[in-house]
XYZ file of C-alpha atoms in Angstrom:
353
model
C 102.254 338.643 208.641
C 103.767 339.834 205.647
C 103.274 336.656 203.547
C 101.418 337.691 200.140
C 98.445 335.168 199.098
C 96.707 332.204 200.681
C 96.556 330.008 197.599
C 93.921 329.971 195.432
C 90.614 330.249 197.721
C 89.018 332.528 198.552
C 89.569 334.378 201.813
C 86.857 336.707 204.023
C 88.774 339.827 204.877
C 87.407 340.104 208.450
C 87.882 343.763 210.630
C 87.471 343.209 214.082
C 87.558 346.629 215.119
C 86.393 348.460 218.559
C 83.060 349.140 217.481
C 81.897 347.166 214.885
C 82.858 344.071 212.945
C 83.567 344.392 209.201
C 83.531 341.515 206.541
C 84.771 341.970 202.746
C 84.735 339.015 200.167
C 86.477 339.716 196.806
C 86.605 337.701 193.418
C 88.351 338.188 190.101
C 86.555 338.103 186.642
C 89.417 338.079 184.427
C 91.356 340.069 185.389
C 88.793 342.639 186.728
C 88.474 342.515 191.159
C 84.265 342.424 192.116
C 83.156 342.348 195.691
C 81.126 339.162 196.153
C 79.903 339.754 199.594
C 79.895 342.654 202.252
C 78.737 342.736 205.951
C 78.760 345.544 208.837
C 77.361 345.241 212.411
C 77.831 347.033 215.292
C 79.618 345.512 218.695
C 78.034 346.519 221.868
C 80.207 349.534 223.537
C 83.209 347.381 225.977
C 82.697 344.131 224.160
C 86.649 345.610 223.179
C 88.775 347.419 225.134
C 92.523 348.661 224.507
C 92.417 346.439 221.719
C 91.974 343.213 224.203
C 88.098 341.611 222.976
C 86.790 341.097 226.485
C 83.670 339.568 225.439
C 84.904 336.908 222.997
C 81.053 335.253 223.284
C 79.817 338.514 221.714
C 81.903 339.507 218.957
C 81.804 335.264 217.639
C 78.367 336.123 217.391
C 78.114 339.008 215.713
C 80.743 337.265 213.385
C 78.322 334.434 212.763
C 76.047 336.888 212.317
C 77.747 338.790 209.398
C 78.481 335.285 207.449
C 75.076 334.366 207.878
C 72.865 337.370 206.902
C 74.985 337.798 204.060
C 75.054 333.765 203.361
C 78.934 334.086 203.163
C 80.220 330.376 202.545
C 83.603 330.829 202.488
C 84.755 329.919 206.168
C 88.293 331.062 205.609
C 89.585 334.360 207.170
C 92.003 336.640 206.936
C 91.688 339.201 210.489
C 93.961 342.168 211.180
C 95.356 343.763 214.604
C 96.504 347.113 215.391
C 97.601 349.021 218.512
C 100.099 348.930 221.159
C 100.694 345.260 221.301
C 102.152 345.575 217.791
C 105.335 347.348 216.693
C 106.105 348.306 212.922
C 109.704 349.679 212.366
C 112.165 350.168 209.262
C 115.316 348.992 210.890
C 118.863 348.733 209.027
C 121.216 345.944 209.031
C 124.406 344.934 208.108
C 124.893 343.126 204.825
C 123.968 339.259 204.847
C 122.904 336.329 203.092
C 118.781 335.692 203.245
C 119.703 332.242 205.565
C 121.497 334.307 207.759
C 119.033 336.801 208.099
C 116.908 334.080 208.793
C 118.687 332.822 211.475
C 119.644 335.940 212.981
C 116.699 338.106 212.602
C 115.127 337.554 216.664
C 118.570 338.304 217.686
C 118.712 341.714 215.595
C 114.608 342.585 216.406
C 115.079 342.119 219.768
C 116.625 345.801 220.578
C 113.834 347.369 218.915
C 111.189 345.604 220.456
C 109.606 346.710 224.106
C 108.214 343.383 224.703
C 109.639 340.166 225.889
C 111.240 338.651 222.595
C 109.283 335.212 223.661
C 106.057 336.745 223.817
C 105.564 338.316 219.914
C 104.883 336.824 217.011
C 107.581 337.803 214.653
C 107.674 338.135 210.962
C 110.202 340.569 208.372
C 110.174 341.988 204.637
C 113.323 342.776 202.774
C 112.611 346.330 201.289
C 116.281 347.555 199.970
C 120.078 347.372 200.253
C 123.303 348.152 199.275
C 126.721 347.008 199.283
C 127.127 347.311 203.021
C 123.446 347.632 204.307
C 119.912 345.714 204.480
C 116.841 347.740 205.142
C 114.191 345.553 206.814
C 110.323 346.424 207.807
C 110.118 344.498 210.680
C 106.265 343.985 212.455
C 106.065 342.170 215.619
C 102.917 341.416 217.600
C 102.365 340.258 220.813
C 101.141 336.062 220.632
C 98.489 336.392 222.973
C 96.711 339.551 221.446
C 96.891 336.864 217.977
C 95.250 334.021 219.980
C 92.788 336.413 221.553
C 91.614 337.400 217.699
C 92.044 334.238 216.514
C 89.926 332.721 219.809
C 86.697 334.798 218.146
C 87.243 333.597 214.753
C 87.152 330.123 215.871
C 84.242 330.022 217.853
C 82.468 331.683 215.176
C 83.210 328.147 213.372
C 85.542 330.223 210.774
C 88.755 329.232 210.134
C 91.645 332.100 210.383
C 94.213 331.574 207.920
C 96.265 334.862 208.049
C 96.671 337.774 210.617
C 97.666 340.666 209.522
C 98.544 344.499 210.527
C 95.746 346.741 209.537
C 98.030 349.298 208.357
C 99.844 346.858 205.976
C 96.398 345.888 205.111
C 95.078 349.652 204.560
C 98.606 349.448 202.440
C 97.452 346.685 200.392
C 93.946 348.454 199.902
C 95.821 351.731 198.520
C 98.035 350.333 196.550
C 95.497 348.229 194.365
C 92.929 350.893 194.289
C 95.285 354.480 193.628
C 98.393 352.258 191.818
C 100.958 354.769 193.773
C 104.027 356.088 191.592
C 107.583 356.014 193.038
C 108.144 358.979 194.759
C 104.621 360.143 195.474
C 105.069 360.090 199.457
C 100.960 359.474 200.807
C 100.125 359.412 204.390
C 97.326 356.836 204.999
C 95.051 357.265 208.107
C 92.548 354.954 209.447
C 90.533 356.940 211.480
C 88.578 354.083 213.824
C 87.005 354.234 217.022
C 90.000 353.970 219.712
C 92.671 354.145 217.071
C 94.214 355.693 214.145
C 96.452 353.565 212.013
C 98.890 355.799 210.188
C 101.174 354.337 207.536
C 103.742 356.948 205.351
C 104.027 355.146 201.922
C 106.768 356.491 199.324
C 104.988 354.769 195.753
C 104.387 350.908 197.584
C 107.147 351.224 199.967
C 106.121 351.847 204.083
C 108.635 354.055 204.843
C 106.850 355.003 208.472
C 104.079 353.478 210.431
C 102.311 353.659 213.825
C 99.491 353.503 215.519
C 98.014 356.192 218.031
C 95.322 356.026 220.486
C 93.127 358.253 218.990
C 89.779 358.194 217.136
C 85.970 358.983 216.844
C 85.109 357.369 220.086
C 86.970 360.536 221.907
C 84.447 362.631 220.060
C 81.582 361.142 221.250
C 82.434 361.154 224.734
C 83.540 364.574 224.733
C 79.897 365.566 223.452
C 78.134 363.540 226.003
C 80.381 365.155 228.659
C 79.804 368.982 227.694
C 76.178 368.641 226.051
C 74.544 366.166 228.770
C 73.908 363.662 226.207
C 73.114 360.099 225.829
C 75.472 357.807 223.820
C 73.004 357.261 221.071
C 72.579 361.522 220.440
C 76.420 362.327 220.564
C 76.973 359.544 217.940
C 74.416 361.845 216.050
C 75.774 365.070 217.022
C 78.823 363.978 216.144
C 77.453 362.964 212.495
C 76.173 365.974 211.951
C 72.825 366.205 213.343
C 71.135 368.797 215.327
C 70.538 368.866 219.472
C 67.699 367.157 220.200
C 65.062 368.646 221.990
C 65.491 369.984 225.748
C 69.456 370.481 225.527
C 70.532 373.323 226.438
C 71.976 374.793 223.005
C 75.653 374.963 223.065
C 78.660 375.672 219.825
C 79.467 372.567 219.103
C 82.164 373.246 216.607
C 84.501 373.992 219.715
C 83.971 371.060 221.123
C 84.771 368.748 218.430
C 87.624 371.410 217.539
C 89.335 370.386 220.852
C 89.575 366.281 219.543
C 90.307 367.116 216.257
C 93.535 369.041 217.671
C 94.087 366.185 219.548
C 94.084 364.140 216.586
C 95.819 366.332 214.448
C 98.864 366.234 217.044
C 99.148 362.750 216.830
C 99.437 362.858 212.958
C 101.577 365.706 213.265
C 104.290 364.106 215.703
C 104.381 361.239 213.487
C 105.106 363.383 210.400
C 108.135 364.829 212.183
C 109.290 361.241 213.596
C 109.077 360.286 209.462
C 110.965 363.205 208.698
C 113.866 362.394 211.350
C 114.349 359.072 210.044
C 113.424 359.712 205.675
C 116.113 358.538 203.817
C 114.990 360.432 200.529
C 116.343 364.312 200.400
C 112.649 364.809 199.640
C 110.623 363.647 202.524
C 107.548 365.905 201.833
C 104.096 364.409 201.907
C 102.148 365.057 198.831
C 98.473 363.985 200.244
C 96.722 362.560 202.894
C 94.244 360.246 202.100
C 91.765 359.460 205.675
C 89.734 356.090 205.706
C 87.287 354.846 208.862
C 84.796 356.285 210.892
C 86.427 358.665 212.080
C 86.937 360.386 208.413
C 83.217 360.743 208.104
C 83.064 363.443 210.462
C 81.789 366.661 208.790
C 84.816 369.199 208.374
C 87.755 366.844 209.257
C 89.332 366.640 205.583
C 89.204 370.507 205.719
C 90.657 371.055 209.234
C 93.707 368.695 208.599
C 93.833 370.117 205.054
C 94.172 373.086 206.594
C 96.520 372.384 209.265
C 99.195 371.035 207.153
C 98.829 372.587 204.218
C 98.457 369.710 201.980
C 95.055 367.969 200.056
C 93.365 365.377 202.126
C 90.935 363.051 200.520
C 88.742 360.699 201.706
C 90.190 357.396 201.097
C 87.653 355.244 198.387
C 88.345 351.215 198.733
C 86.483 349.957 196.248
C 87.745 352.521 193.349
C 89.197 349.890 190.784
C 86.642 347.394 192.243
C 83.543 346.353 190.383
C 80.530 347.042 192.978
C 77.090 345.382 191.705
C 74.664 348.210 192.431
C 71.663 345.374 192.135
C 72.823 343.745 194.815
C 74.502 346.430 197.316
C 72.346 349.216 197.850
C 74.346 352.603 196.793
C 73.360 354.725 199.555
C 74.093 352.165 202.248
C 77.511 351.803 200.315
C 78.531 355.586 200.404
C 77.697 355.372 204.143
C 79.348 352.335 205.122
C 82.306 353.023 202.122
C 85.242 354.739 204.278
C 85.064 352.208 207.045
C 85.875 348.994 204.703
C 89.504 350.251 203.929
C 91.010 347.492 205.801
C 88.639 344.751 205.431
C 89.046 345.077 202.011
C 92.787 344.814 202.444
C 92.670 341.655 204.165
C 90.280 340.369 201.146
C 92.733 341.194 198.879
C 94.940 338.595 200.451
C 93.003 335.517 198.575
C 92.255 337.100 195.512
C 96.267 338.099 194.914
C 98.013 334.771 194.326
């Protein structure tokens, strides 16, 4: 999972999230990253559920789909997962050689991992030490929630060469696009439609990350539950837009007020879990910088600005990559632009090496 490159071929970065399907293909000219190809399509609403994809017929489809529209030859994919079947922890060992760390590593993961130590997929990055300690970011995932992604891929006739965490990928995204300086702690949120993927970064380091089960999804079902509205309006209510006709006129500020504080608690107990465990004497967050969906809901960057007292931006992918405005339209791009944070991780994956 943590393994940097895939050679030197291309790879699609492919986001199989809960309610849509993102794909991101990224070359180098010189030295310079350009996006090569793009594609965004909707899944029908329970095609994924709790992270499980329930409909595996459906979202191959959509996948062929994306490569097709967008004539996308390259067959080889890198996918991410998120959510509770995956586990992200900095954990600290005693001192040891890197075979014995090899050797040992199950045997020290296994008292920080809820799941049966059989059933994850296991993988470990070396981040610091000293004379007496090793500090480890460990990410585990559970194997069948891996075949279950890489099941779609494969009937989609694509071939999935590296699974990832999305918030390692959202990591890799940031990192290339704001080149962080050591020291500058940055919370990353990914802001999708059944969960936020929060990763704590001091410069490139991860120094906390989880995911909650949170996101723009709760919005919209809120709205159809107070307003009497169909699917299709809340999504637009939620955007922005105004009641349609014949419902009954209501403030809907307080209503999306009441997620948003739901949101913002999540964010906010995962702050003070960071600060428990920071190492540094500093552990203050300097900015918060919110990608997915979920960040293009009018007035969010203000209310968590607000709430903790720090700038929040809205997190911009493709900012030190080239973006041909001939071939990808610029207004479709500034609406679509927040949701590619991980996909364009992943991407970065074959363009790296």
């Amino acid at each position: 999972m943590f393994k940097k490159g895939a050679g030197k071929k291309n790879l699609v970065g492919l986001d199989i999230g809960s309610s849509a399907v993102k794909a991101v293909e990224l070359g180098k000219k010189g030295a310079a990253l350009q996006l090569l190809n793009l594609g965004f399509e909707n899944l029908q609403s329970d095609t994924i559920v709790d992270g499980q994809i329930m409909e595996l017929n459906n979202v191959s489809n959509v996948i062929s789909h994306i490569f097709n529209e967008h004539q996308i030859r390259t067959t080889r994919v890198a996918a991410g997962v998120s959510g509770h079947s995956v586990i992200v922890k900095n954990i600290v060992l005693p001192q040891m050689s890197q075979e014995e760390l090899q050797e040992s590593f199950s045997w020290h993961a296994e008292e920080h991992i809820p799941f049966d130590i059989g059933d994850v997929n296991l993988d470990y990055e070396l981040t610091g030490k000293s004379s007496e300690t090793l500090h480890v970011l460990m990410a585990a995932c559970k194997s069948d929630k891996i075949a279950n992604v890489k099941q779609a891929i494969q009937l989609a006739g694509k071939q999935p060469v590296i699974i990832d965490v999305d918030a390692f990928a959202l990591q890799n995204c940031y990192e290339v696009n704001y080149q962080p300086r050591a020291g500058e702690v940055v919370a990353l949120l990914n802001i999708g439609a059944a969960t936020m993927n929060i990763n704590i970064l001091n410069g490139t380091r991860s120094v906390f990350a989880r995911d909650a089960s949170v996101g723009g999804s709760q919005y919209t079902s809120l709205l159809q539950k107070e307003l009497g509205l169909s699917f299709e309006q809340a999504e637009a209510v939620k955007r922005g837009m105004t009641l349609p006709d014949g419902v009954e006129p209501k403030p809907i500020q307080p209503i999306i007020e009441t997620v948003s504080d739901v949101l913002a608690l999540e964010v906010k107990k995962t702050f003070d879990f960071y600060r428990a465990t920071a190492q540094e004497s500093d552990s203050a967050i300097h900015k918060i910088l919110l990608a997915g969906g979920g960040s293009k809901l009018p007035g969010l960057p203000d209310f968590l600005a607000r709430r903790f007292e720090i700038p929040v931006e809205v997190f911009d992918p493709f900012r030190q990559i080239e973006v041909d405005a001939r071939k990808f339209d610029p207004d479709y791009m500034r609406e679509i632009v927040p949701e590619m944070a991980v996909a364009v991780g992943l991407a970065l994956r074959g363009v790296e090496a």
